[in-house]
CSV table of C-alpha atoms and ligand atoms in Angstrom, one decimal:
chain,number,residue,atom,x,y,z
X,1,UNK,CA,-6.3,-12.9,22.4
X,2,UNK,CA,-6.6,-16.8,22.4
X,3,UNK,CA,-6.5,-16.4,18.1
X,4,UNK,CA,-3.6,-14.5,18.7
X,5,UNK,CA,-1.9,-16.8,21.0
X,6,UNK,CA,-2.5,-19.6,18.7
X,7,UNK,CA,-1.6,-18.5,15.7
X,8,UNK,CA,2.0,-17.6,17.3
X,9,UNK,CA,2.2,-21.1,18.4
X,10,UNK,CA,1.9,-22.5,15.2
X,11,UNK,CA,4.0,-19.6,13.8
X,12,UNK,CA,6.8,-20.4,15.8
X,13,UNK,CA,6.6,-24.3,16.4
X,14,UNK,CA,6.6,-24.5,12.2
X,15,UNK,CA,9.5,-22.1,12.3
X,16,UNK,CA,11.4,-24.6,14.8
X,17,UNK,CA,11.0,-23.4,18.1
X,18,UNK,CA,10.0,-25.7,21.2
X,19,UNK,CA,6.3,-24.6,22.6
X,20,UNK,CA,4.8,-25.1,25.9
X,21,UNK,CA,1.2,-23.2,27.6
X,22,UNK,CA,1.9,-21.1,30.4
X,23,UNK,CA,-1.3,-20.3,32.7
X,24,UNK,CA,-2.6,-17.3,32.4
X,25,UNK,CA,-3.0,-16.7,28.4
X,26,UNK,CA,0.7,-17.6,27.3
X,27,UNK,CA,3.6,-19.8,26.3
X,28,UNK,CA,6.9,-20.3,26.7
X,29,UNK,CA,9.1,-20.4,24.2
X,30,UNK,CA,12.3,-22.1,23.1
X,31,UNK,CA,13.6,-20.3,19.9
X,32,UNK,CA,16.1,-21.2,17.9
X,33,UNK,CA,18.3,-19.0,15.4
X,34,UNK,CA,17.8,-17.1,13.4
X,35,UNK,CA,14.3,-16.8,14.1
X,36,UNK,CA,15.5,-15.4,17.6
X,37,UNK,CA,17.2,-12.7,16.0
X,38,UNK,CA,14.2,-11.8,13.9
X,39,UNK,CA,12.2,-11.8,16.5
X,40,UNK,CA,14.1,-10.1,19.1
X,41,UNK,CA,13.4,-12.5,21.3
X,42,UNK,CA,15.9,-14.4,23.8
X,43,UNK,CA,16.4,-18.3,23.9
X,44,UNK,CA,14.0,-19.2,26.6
X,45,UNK,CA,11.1,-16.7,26.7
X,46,UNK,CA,7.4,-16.1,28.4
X,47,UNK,CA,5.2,-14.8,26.2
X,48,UNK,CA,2.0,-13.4,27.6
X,49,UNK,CA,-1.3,-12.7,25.5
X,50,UNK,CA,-4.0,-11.6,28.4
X,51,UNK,CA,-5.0,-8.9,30.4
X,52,UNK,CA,-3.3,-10.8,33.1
X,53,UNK,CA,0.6,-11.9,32.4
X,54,UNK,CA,2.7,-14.8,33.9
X,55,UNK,CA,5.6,-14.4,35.7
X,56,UNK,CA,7.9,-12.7,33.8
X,57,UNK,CA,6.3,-12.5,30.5
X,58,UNK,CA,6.8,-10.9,27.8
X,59,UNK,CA,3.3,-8.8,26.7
X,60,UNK,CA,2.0,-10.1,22.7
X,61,UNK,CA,-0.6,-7.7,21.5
X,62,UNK,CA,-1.7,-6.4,17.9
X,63,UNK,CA,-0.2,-2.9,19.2
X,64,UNK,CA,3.3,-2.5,18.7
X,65,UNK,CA,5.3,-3.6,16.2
X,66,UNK,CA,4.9,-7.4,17.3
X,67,UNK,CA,2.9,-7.8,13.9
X,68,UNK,CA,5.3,-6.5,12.0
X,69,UNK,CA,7.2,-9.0,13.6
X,70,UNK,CA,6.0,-12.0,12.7
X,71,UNK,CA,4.8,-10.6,9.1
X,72,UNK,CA,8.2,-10.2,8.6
X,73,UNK,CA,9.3,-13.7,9.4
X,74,UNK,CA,6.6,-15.1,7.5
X,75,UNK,CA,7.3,-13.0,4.2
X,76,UNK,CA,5.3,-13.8,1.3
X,77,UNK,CA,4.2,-17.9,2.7
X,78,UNK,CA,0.7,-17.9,3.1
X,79,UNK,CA,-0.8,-15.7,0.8
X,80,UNK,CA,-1.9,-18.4,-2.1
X,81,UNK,CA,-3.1,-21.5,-1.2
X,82,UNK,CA,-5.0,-24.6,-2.9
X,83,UNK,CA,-7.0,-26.7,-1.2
X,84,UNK,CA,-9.8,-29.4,-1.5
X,85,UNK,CA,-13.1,-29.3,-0.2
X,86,UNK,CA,-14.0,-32.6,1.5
X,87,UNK,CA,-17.4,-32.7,1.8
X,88,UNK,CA,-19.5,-36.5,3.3
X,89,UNK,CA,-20.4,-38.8,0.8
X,90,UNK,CA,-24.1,-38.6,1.6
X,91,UNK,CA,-24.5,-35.1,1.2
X,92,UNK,CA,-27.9,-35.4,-0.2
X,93,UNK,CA,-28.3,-32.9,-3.4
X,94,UNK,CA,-31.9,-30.7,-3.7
X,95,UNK,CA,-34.9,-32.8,-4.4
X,96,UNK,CA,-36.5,-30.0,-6.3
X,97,UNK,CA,-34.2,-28.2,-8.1
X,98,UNK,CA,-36.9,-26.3,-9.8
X,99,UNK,CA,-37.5,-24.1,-6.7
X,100,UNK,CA,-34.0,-23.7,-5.5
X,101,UNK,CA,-33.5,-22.6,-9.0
X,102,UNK,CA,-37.0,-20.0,-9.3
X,103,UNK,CA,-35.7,-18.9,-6.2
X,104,UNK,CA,-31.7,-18.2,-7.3
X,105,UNK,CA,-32.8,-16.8,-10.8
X,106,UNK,CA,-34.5,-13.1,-11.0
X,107,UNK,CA,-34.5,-12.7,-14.6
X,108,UNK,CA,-37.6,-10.1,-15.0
X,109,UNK,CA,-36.7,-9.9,-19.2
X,110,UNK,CA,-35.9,-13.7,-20.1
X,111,UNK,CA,-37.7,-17.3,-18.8
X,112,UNK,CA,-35.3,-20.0,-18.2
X,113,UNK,CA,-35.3,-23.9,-18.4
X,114,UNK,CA,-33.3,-26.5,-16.4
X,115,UNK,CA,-31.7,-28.6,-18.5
X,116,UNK,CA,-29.1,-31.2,-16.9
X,117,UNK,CA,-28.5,-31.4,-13.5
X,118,UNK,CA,-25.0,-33.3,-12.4
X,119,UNK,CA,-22.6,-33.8,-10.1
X,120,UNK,CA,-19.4,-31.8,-10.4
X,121,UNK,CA,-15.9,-30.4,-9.1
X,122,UNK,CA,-15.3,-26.6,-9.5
X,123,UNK,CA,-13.0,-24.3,-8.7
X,124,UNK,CA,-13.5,-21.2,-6.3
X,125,UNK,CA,-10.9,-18.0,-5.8
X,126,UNK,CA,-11.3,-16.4,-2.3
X,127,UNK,CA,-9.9,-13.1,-2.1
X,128,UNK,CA,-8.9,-10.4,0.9
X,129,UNK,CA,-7.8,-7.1,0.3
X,130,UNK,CA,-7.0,-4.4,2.6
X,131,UNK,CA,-8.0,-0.9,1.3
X,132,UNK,CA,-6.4,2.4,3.2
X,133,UNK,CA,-8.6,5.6,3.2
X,134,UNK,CA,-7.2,8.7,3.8
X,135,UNK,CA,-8.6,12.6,4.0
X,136,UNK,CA,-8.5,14.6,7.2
X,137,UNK,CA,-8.7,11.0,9.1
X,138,UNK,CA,-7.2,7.4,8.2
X,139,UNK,CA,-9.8,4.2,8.1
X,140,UNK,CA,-8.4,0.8,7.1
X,141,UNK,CA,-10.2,-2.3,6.5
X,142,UNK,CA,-10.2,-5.9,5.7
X,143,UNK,CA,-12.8,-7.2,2.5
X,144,UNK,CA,-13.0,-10.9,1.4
X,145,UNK,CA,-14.7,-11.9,-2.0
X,146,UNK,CA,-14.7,-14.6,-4.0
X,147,UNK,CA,-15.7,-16.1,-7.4
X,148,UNK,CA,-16.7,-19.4,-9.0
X,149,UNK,CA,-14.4,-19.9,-11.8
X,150,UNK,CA,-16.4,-22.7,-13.3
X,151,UNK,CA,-19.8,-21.0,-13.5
X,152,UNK,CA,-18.7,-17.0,-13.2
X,153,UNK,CA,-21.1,-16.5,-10.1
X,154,UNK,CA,-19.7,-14.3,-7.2
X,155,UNK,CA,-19.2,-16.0,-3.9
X,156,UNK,CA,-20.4,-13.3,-1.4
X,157,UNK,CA,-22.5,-13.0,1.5
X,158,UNK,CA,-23.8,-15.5,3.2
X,159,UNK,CA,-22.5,-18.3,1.0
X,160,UNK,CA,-18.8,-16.6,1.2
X,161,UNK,CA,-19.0,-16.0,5.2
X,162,UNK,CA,-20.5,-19.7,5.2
X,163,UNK,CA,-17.8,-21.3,3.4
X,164,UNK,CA,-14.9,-19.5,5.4
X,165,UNK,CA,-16.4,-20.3,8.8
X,166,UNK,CA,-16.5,-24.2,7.2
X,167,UNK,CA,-13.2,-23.7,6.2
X,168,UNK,CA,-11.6,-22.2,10.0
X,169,UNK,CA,-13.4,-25.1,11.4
X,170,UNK,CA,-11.4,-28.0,9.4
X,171,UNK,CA,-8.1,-28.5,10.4
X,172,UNK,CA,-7.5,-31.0,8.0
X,173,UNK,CA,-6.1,-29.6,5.2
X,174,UNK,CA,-6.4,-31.8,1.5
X,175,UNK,CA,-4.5,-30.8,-1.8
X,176,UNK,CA,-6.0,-31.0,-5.1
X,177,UNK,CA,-5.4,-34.2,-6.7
X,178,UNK,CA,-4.3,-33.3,-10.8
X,179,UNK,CA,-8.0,-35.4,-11.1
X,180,UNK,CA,-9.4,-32.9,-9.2
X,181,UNK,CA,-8.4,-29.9,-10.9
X,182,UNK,CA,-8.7,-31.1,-14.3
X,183,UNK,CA,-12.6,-31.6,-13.5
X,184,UNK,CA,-12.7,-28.0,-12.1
X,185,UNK,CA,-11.8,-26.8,-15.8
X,186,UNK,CA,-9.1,-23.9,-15.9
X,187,UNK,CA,-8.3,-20.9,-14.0
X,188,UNK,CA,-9.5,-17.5,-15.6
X,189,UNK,CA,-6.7,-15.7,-17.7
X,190,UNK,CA,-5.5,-12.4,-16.5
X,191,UNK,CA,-8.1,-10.6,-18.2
X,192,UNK,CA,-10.6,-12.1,-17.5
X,193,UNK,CA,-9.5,-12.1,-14.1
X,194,UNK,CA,-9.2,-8.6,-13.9
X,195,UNK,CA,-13.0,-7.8,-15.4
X,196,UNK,CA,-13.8,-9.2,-12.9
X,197,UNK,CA,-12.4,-8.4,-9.4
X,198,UNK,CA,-12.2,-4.9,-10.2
X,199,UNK,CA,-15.9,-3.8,-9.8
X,200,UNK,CA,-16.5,-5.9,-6.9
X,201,UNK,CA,-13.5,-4.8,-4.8
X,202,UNK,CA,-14.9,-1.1,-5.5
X,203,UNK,CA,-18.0,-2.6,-4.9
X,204,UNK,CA,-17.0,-3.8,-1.2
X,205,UNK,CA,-15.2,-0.9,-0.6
X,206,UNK,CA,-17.2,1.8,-1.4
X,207,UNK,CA,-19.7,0.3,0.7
X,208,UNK,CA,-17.2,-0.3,3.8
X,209,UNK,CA,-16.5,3.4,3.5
X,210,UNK,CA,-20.0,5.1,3.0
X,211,UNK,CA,-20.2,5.9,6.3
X,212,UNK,CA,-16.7,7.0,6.7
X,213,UNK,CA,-17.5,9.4,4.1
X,214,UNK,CA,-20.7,10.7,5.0
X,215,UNK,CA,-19.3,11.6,8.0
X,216,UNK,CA,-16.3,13.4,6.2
X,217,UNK,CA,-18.8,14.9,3.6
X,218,UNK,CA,-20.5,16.2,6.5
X,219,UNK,CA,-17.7,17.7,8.5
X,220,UNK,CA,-16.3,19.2,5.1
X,221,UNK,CA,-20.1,21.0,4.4
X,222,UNK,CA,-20.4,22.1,8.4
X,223,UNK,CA,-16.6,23.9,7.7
X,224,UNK,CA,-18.0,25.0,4.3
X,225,UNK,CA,-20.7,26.9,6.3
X,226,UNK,CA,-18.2,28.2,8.5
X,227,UNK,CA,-15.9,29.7,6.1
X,228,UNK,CA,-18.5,31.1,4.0
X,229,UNK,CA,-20.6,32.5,7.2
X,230,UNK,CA,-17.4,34.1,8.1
X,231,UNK,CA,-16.1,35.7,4.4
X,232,UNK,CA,-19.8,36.7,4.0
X,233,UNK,CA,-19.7,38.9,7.5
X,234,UNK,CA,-16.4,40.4,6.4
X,235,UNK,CA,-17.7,41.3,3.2
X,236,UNK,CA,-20.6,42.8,4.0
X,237,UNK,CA,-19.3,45.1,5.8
X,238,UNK,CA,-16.8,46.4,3.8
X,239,UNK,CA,-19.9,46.6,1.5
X,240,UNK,CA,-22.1,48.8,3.9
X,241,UNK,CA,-18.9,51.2,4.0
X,242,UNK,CA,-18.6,51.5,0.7
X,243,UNK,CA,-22.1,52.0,0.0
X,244,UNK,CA,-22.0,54.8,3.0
X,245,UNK,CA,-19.2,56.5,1.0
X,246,UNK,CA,-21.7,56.6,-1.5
X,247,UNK,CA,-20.0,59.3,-4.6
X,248,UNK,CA,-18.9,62.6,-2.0
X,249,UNK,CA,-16.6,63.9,-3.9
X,250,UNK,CA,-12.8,64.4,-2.6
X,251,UNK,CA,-9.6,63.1,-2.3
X,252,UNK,CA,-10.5,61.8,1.4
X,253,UNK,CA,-13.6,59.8,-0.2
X,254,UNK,CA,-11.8,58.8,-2.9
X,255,UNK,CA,-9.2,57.0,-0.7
X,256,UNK,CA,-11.8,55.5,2.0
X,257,UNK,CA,-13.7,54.0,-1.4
X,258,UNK,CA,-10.4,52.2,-3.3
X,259,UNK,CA,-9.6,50.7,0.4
X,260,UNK,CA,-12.8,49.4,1.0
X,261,UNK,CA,-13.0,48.4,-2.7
X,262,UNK,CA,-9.1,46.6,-2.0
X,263,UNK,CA,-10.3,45.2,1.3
X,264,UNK,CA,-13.3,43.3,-0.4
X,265,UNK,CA,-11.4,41.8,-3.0
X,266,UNK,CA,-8.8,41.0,-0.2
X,267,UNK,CA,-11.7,39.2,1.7
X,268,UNK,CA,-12.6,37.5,-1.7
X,269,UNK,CA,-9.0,36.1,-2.3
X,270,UNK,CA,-9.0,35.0,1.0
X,271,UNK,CA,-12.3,32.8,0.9
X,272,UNK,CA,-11.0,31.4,-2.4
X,273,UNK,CA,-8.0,30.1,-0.4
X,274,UNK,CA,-9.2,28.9,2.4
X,275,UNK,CA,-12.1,26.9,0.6
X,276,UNK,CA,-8.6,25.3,-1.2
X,277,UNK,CA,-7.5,24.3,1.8
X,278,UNK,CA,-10.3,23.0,2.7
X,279,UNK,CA,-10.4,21.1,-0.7
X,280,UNK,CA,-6.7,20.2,0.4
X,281,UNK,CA,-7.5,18.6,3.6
X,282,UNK,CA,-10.8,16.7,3.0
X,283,UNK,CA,-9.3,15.1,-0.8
X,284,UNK,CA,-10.0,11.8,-0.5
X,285,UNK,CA,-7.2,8.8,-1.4
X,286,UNK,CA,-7.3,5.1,-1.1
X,287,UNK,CA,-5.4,2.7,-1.8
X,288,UNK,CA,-7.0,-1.3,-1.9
X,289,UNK,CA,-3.2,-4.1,-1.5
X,290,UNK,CA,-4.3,-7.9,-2.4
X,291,UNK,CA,-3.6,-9.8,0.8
X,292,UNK,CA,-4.4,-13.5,0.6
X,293,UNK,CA,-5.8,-15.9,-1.8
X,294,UNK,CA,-7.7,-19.2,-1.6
X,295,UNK,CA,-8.1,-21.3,-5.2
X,296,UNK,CA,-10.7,-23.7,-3.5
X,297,UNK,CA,-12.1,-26.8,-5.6
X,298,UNK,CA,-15.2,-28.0,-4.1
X,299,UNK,CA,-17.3,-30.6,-4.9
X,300,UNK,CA,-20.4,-29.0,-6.4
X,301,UNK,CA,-24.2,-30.0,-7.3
X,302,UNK,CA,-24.1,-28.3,-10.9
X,303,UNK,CA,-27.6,-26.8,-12.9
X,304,UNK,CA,-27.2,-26.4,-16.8
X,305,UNK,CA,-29.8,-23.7,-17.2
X,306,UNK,CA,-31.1,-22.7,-20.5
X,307,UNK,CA,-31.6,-18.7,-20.3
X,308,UNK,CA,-34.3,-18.0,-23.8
X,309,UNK,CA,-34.9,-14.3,-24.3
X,310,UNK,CA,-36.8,-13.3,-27.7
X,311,UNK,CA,-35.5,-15.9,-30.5
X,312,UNK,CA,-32.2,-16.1,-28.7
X,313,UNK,CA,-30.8,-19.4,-26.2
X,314,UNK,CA,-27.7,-19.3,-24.3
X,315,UNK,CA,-27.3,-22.2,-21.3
X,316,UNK,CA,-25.8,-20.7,-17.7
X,317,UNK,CA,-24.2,-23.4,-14.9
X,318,UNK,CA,-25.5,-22.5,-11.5
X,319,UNK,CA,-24.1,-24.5,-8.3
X,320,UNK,CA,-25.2,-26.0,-5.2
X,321,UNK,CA,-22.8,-26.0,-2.7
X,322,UNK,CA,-23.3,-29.2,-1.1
X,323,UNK,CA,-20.6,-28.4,2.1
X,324,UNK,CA,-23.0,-25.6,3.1
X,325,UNK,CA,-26.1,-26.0,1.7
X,326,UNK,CA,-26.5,-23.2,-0.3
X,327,UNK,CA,-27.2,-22.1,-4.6
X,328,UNK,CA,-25.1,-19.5,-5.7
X,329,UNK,CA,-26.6,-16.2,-7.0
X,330,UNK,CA,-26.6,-16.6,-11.0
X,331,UNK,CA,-23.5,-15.8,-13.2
X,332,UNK,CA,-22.6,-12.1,-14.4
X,333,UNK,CA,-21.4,-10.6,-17.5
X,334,UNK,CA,-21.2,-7.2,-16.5
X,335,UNK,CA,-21.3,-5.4,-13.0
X,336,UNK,CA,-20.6,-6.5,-9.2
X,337,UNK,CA,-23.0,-9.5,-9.2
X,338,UNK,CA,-23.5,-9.6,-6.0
X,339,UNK,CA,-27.6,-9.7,-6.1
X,340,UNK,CA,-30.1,-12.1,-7.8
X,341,UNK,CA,-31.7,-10.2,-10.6
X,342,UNK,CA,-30.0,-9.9,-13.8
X,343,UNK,CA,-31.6,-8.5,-16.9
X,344,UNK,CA,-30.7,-10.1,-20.2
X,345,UNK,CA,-29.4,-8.6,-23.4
X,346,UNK,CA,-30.9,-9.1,-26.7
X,347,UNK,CA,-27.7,-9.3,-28.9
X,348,UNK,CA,-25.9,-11.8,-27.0
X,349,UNK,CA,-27.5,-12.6,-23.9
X,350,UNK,CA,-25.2,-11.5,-21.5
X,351,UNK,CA,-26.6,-11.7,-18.0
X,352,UNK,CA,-25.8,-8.1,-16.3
X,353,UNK,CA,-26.7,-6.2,-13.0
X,354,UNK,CA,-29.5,-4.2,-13.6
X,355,UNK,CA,-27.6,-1.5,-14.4
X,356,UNK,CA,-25.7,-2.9,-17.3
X,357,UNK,CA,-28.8,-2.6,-19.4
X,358,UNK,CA,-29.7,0.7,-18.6
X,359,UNK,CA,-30.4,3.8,-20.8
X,360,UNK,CA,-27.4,6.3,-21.8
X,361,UNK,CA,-27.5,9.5,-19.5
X,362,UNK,CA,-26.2,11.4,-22.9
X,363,UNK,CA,-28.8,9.8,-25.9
X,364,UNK,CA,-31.3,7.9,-23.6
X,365,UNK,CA,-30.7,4.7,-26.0
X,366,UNK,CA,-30.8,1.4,-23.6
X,367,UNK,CA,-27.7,-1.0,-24.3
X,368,UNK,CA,-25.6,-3.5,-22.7
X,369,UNK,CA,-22.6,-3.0,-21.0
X,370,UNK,CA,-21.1,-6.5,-21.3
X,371,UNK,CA,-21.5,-5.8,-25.6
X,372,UNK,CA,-20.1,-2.6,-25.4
X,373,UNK,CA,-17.7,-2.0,-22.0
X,374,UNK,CA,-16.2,1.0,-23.7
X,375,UNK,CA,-19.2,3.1,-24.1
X,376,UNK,CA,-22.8,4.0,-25.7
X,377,UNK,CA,-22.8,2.3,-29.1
X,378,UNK,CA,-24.9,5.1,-30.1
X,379,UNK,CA,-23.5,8.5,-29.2
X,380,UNK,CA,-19.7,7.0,-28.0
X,381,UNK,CA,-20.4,8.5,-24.6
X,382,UNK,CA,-18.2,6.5,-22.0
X,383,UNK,CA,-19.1,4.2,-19.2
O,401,ZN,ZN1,-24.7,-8.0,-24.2
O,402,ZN,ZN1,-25.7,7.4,-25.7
């Protein structure tokens, strides 16, 4: 709770009120309107955070609508932000950037060259998003990703986790200078943008949920059984009846045979309904809200790479992140791009996932998903 305690410090001390600790796991709290009224709070208040409150506290936890709370007093503040990486001036780039590089670039169709290697500012997008899953139960969760906007790379991982924890640990915070930004090149247009962040949030969150929904899968196949065990019981008895009826003739027979023959196609309705239900109850929704956003410029070590596949060139900027140490994963035209291997179109030489190069399910013809997003170029099937 000592995240949560500080962070409604510094909540309320920016919004004006006057803050003091209060042993054990609190504060106390002078607060001023109208954050009082939005708060609910009165003038002079304890606030306790811990297992353990002080004297007359009031308890702060992330149940209850305290959240909501402070949410609501912050609005929409905090959720862009631009800020410059400061990084020491004797950060030391790689002294063989030949194997940093054979060990960044998997490119099993194309060979590659270094060409220029410089110093260089660029410009970084962190995202969170908060995706809400819903069938028969409710899972929520928080995803972060990010992107290099000067090379295209994704900033995942261990080189996203890396940079945050850097990040939480400075308290200094630095502005981009108009010098700064105009060496980081431009922001990505809306487009672009949107290629982009798309397959790697569904990326993330199909990955956060896969054992969410295995375990719904499997709960919706066990009641399956169930249903089916059950109809299948019903049914075949009403079968064995009418099979027992067999053709005796009479009006008596007749009648036992058209209910039987009504009751199985009763039991038949009703397994068509209850496997809707079922249908009904496991149907799966979710929802993914942007949350917060970092544009980060950082002081980069930058790699022109030349990328040769058959008589086609094409030159790719990797970085080396100097504040933690780390190469980014190569640049990607087409897919997630969260690993290292990218395979190489002829045409154009995109760099894709693996997947963007594979063959059509439909006409078995290989092509590139960066050339043609829409769909096969050969028999128009879609992505
Ligand atoms: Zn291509
Ligand atoms: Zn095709």
């Amino acid at each position: 709770m000592e995240a949560l305690r500080g962070f409604v410090a510094d909540m309320l001390e920016s919004e004006g009120a006057a803050i003091a600790p209060l042993e054990p796991d609190g504060l106390e709290v002078l607060t001023p309107e109208p954050l009082r009224a939005a708060l609910g709070l009165p003038e002079l208040a304890r606030l306790g955070f811990g297992a353990t409150l002080p004297a007359g506290a009031i308890s702060i936890g992330l149940e209850g609508d305290w959240l909501d709370r402070f949410g609501a007093v912050l609005g929409e503040r905090g959720r862009f932000a631009e800020r410059r990486l400061v990084v020491a001036e004797n950060a030391v780039a790689p002294s063989d950037p030949e194997r940093l590089l054979d060990c960044a670039l998997d490119l099993p169709n194309a060979v590659w060259r270094l060409q220029e290697a410089k110093p260089a500012w660029t410009r970084c997008l962190l995202l969170a998003f908060r995706y809400t899953a819903i069938s028969d139960e409710k899972r929520e969760g928080l995803i972060w990703l990010g992107f290099n906007q000067g090379t295209g790379a994704v900033i995942g991982g261990d080189i996203l986790g890396r940079l945050r924890t850097l990040l939480a640990s400075v308290a200094d915070w630095h502005v981009p200078e108009p010098d700064t930004r105009h060496a980081a090149g431009a922001a990505w247009d809306a487009t672009t943008f949107a290629a982009r962040v798309q397959p790697l949030v569904e990326h993330h969150v199909r990955r956060d949920l896969e054992t969410f929904v295995n375990a719904m899968r499997r709960r919706l196949d066990r009641d399956c059984a169930r249903v089916h065990a059950y109809h299948d019981d019903l049914r075949r008895t009403a079968q064995l009846k009418l099979a027992a009826l067999g053709t005796a003739p009479g009006e008596k027979a007749e009648a036992d045979r058209k209910r039987e023959t009504m009751r199985i196609a009763a039991i038949e309705r009703e397994y068509a309904a209850k496997l809707d239900d079922l249908r009904h109850n496991y149907a799966l929704r979710v929802t993914v809200d942007w949350m917060q956003g970092l544009a980060l410029f950082a002081p980069v070590h930058r790699y022109d790479v030349l990328i040769k596949r058959r008589k086609g060139e094409r030159i790719i900027r990797i970085d080396w992140h100097p504040a933690i140490r780390m190469i980014e994963p190569p640049p990607c035209d087409w897919g997630p791009g969260v690993g290292r291997t990218r395979l190489v179109c002829d045409d154009r030489l995109h760099l894709t996932d693996v997947s963007g190069q594979a063959p059509c399910p439909s006409c078995s013809k290989s092509w590139c998903r960066a050339c043609h997003p829409a769909g096969c170029p050969r028999c128009q099937r879609a992505v």
